[in-house]
Coordinates of N, CA and C in Angstrom, one line a residue:
X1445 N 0.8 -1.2 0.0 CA 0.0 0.0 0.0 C 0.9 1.2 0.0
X1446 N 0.4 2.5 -0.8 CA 1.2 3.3 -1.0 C 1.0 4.4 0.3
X1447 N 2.2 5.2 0.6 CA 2.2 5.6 1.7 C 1.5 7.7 1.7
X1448 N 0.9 7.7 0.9 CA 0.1 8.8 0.0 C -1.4 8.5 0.2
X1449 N -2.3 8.7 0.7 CA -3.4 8.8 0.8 C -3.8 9.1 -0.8
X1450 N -4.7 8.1 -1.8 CA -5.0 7.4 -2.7 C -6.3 7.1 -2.6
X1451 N -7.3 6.9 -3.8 CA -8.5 6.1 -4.1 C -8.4 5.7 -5.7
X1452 N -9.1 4.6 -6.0 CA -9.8 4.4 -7.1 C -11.0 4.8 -7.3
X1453 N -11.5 5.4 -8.5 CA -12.7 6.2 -9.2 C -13.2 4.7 -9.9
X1454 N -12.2 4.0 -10.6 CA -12.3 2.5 -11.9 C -12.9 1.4 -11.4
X1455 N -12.6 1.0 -9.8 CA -12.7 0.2 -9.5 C -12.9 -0.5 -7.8
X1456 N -13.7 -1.1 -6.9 CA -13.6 -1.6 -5.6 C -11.9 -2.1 -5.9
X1457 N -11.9 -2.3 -4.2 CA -10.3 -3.2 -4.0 C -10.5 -4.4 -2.7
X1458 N -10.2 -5.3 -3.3 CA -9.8 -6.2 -2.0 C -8.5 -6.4 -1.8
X1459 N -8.0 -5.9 -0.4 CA -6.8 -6.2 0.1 C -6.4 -7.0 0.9
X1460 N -5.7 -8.1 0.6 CA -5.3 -9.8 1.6 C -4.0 -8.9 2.4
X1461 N -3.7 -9.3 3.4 CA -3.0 -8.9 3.8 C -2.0 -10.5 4.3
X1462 N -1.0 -10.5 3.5 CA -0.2 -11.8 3.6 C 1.1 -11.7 4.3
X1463 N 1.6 -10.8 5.2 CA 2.8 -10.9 6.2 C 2.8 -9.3 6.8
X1464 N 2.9 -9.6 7.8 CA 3.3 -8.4 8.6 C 2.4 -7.7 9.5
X1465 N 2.5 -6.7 9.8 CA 1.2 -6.0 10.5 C 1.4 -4.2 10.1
X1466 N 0.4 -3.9 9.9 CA 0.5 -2.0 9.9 C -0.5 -1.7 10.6
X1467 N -0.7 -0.1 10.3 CA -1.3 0.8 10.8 C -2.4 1.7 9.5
X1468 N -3.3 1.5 9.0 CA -3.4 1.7 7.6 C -4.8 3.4 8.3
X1469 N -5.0 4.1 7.0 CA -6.1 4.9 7.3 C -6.8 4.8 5.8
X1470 N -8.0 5.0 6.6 CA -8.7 4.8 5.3 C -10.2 5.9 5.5
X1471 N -10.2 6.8 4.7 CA -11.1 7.9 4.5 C -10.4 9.1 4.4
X1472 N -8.9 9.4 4.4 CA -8.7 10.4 4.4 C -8.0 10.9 5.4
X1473 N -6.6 11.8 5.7 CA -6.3 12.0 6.8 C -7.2 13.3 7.9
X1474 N -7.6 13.9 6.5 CA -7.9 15.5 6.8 C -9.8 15.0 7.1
X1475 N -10.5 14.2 7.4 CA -11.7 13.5 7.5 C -11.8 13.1 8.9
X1476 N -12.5 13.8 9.4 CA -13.0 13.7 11.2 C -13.4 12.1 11.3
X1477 N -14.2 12.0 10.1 CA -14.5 10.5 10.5 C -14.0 9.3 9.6
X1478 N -12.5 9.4 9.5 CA -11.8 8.3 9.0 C -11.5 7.6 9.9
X1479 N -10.9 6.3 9.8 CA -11.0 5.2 10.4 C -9.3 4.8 10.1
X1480 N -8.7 4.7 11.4 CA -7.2 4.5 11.4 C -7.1 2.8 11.9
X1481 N -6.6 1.9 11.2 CA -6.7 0.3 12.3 C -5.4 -0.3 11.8
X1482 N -5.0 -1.2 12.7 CA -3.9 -2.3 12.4 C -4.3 -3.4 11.9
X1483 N -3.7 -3.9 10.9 CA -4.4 -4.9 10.2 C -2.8 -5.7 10.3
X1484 N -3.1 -7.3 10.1 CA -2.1 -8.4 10.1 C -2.6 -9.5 9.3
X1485 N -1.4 -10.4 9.4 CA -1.5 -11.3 8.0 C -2.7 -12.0 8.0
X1486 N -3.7 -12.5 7.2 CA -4.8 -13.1 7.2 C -5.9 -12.2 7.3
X1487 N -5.9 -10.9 7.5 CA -6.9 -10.0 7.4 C -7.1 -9.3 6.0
X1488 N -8.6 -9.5 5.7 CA -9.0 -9.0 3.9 C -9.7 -8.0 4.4
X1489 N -9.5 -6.9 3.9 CA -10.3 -5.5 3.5 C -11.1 -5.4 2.1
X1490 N -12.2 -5.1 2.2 CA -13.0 -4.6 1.3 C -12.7 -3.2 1.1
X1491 N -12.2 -2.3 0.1 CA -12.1 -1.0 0.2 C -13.3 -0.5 -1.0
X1492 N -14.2 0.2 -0.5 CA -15.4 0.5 -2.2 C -14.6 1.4 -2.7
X1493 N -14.8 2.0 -3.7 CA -14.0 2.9 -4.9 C -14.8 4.3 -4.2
X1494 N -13.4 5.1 -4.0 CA -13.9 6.5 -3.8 C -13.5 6.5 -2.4
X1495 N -13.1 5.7 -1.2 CA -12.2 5.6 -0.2 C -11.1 6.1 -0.1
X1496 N -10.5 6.6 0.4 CA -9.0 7.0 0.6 C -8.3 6.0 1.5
X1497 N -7.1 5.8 1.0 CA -6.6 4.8 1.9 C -4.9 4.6 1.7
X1498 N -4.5 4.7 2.9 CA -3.1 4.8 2.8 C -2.2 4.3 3.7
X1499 N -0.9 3.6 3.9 CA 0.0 3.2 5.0 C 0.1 4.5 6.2
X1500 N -0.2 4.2 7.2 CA 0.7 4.7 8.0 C 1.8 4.1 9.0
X1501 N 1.6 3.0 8.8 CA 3.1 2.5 9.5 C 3.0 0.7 9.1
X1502 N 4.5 0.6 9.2 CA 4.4 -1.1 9.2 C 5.2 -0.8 10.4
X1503 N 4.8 -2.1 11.0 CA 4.7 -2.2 12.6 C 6.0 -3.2 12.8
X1504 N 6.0 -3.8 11.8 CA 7.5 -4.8 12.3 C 8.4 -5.2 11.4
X1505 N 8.1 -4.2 10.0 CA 8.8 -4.2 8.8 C 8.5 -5.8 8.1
X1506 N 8.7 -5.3 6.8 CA 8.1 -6.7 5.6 C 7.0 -6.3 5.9
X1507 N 6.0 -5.9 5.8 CA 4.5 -5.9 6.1 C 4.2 -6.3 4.2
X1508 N 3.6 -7.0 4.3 CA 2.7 -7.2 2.2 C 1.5 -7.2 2.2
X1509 N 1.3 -6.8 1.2 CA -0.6 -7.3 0.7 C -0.6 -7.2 -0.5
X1510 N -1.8 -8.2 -0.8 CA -2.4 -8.0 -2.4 C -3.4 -7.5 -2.5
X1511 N -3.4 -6.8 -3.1 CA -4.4 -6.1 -3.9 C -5.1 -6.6 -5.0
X1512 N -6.3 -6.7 -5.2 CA -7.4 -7.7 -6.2 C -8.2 -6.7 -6.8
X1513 N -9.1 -6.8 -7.6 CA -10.3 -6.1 -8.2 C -10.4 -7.0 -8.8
X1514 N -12.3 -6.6 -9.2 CA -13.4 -7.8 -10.4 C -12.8 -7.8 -11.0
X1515 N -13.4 -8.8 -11.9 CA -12.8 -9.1 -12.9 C -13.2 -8.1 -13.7
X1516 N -12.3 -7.7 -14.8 CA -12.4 -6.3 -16.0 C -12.4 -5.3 -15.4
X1517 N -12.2 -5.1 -14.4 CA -12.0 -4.1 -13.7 C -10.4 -3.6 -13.9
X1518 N -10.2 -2.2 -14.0 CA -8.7 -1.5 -14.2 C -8.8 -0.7 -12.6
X1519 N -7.7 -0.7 -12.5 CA -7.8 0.4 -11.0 C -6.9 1.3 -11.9
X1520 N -7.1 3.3 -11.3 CA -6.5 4.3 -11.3 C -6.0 4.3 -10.1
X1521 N -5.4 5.9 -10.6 CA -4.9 6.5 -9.1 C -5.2 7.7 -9.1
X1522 N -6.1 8.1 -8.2 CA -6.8 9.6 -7.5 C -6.6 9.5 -6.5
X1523 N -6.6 11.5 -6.2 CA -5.6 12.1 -5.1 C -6.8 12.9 -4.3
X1524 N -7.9 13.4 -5.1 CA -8.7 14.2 -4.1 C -8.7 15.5 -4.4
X1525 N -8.0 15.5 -6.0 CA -7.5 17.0 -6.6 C -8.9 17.3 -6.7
X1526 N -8.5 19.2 -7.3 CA -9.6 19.2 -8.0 C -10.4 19.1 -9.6
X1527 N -9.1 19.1 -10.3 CA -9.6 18.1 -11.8 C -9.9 16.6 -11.9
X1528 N -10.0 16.0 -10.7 CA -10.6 14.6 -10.8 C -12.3 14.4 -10.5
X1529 N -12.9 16.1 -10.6 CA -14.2 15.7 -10.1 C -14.7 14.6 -11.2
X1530 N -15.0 14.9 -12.4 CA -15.8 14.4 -13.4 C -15.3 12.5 -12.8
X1531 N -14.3 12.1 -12.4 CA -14.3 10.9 -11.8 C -14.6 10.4 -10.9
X1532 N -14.9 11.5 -9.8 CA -15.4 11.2 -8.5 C -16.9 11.0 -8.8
X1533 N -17.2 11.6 -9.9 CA -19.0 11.6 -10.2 C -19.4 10.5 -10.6
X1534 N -18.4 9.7 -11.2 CA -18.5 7.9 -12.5 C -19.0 7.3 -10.9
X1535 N -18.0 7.4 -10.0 CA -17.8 6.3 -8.9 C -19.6 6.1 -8.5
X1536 N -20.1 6.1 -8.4 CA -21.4 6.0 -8.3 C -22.4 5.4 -9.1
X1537 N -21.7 5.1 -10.2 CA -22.5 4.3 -11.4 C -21.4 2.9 -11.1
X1538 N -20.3 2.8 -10.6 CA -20.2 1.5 -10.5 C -20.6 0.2 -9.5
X1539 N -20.7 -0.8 -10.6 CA -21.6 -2.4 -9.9 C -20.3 -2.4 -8.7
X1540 N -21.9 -2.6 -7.7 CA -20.8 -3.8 -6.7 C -20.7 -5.0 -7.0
X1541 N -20.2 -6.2 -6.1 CA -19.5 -6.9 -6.1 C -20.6 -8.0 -6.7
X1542 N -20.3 -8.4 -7.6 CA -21.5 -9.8 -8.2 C -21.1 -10.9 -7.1
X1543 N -20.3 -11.0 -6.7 CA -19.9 -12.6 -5.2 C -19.0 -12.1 -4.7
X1544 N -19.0 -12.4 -3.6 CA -17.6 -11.6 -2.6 C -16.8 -12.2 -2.6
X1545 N -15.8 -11.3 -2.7 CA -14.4 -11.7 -3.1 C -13.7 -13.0 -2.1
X1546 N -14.4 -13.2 -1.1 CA -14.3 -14.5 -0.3 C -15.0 -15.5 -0.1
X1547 N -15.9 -15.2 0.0 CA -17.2 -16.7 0.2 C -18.1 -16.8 -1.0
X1548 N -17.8 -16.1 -2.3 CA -18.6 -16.8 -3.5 C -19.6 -15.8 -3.4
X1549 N -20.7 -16.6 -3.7 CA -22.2 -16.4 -4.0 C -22.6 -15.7 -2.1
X1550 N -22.1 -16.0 -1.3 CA -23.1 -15.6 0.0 C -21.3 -15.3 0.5
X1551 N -22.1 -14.0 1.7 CA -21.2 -13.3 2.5 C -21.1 -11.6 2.8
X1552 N -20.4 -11.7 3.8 CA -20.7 -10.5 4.3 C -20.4 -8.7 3.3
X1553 N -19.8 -9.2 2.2 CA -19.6 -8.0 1.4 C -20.7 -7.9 0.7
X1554 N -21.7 -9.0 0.4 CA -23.0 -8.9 -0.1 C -23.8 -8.7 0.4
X1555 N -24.2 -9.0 2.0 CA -25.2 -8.2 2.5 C -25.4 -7.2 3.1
X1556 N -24.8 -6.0 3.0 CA -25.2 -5.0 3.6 C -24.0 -4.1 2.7
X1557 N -24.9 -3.1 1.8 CA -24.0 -2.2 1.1 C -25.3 -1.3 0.8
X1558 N -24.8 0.2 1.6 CA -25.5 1.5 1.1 C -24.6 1.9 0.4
X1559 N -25.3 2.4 -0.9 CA -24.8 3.6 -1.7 C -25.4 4.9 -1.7

């Protein structure tokens, strides 16, 4: 994960987290109600498109993750500028997840999603 507070406009993200442990934020640093947590190996994040999300610390060095998206899905990279509105506007016309990126056909990324 990049150490730059980041979203995708193109696409959701699922993040595996496969060694190490960090400190990650996600909503933004300058966002009263972003959400700062330590995540460790075996922990998956669902991130929706239009989140901000960024490293703030690896906690015991080597920290990794993979990053996934749907299929046909492209991920960008948006900053929060202000020439990216016309992309911030798309994010809202895209499908969620046709099966969650973990349990298939049933699971918790499928039942409960406001847009």
């Amino acid at each position: 994960m990049y150490s730059t507070s980041h979203f995708h406009s193109t696409t959701h993200e699922v993040l595996c987290i496969s060694s190490g442990r960090a400190r990650l934020c996600f909503g933004g640093e300058d966002n009263p109600e972003k959400v700062e947590i330590e995540v460790a190996k075996g922990d998956v994040i669902v991130v929706p498109a239009g989140v901000a999300h960024r490293l703030l610390q690896d906690l015991d060095g080597g920290f990794e993750m993979v990053g996934s998206y749907p299929k046909g899905r492209n991920w960008d990279m948006c900053y929060g500028r202000e020439d990216e509105g016309s992309k911030i506007e798309e994010i809202k016309n895209l499908p969620w997840f046709g099966k969650d990126p973990i349990y298939g056909d049933e699971g918790p990324a499928l039942e409960v999603h406001d847009r």
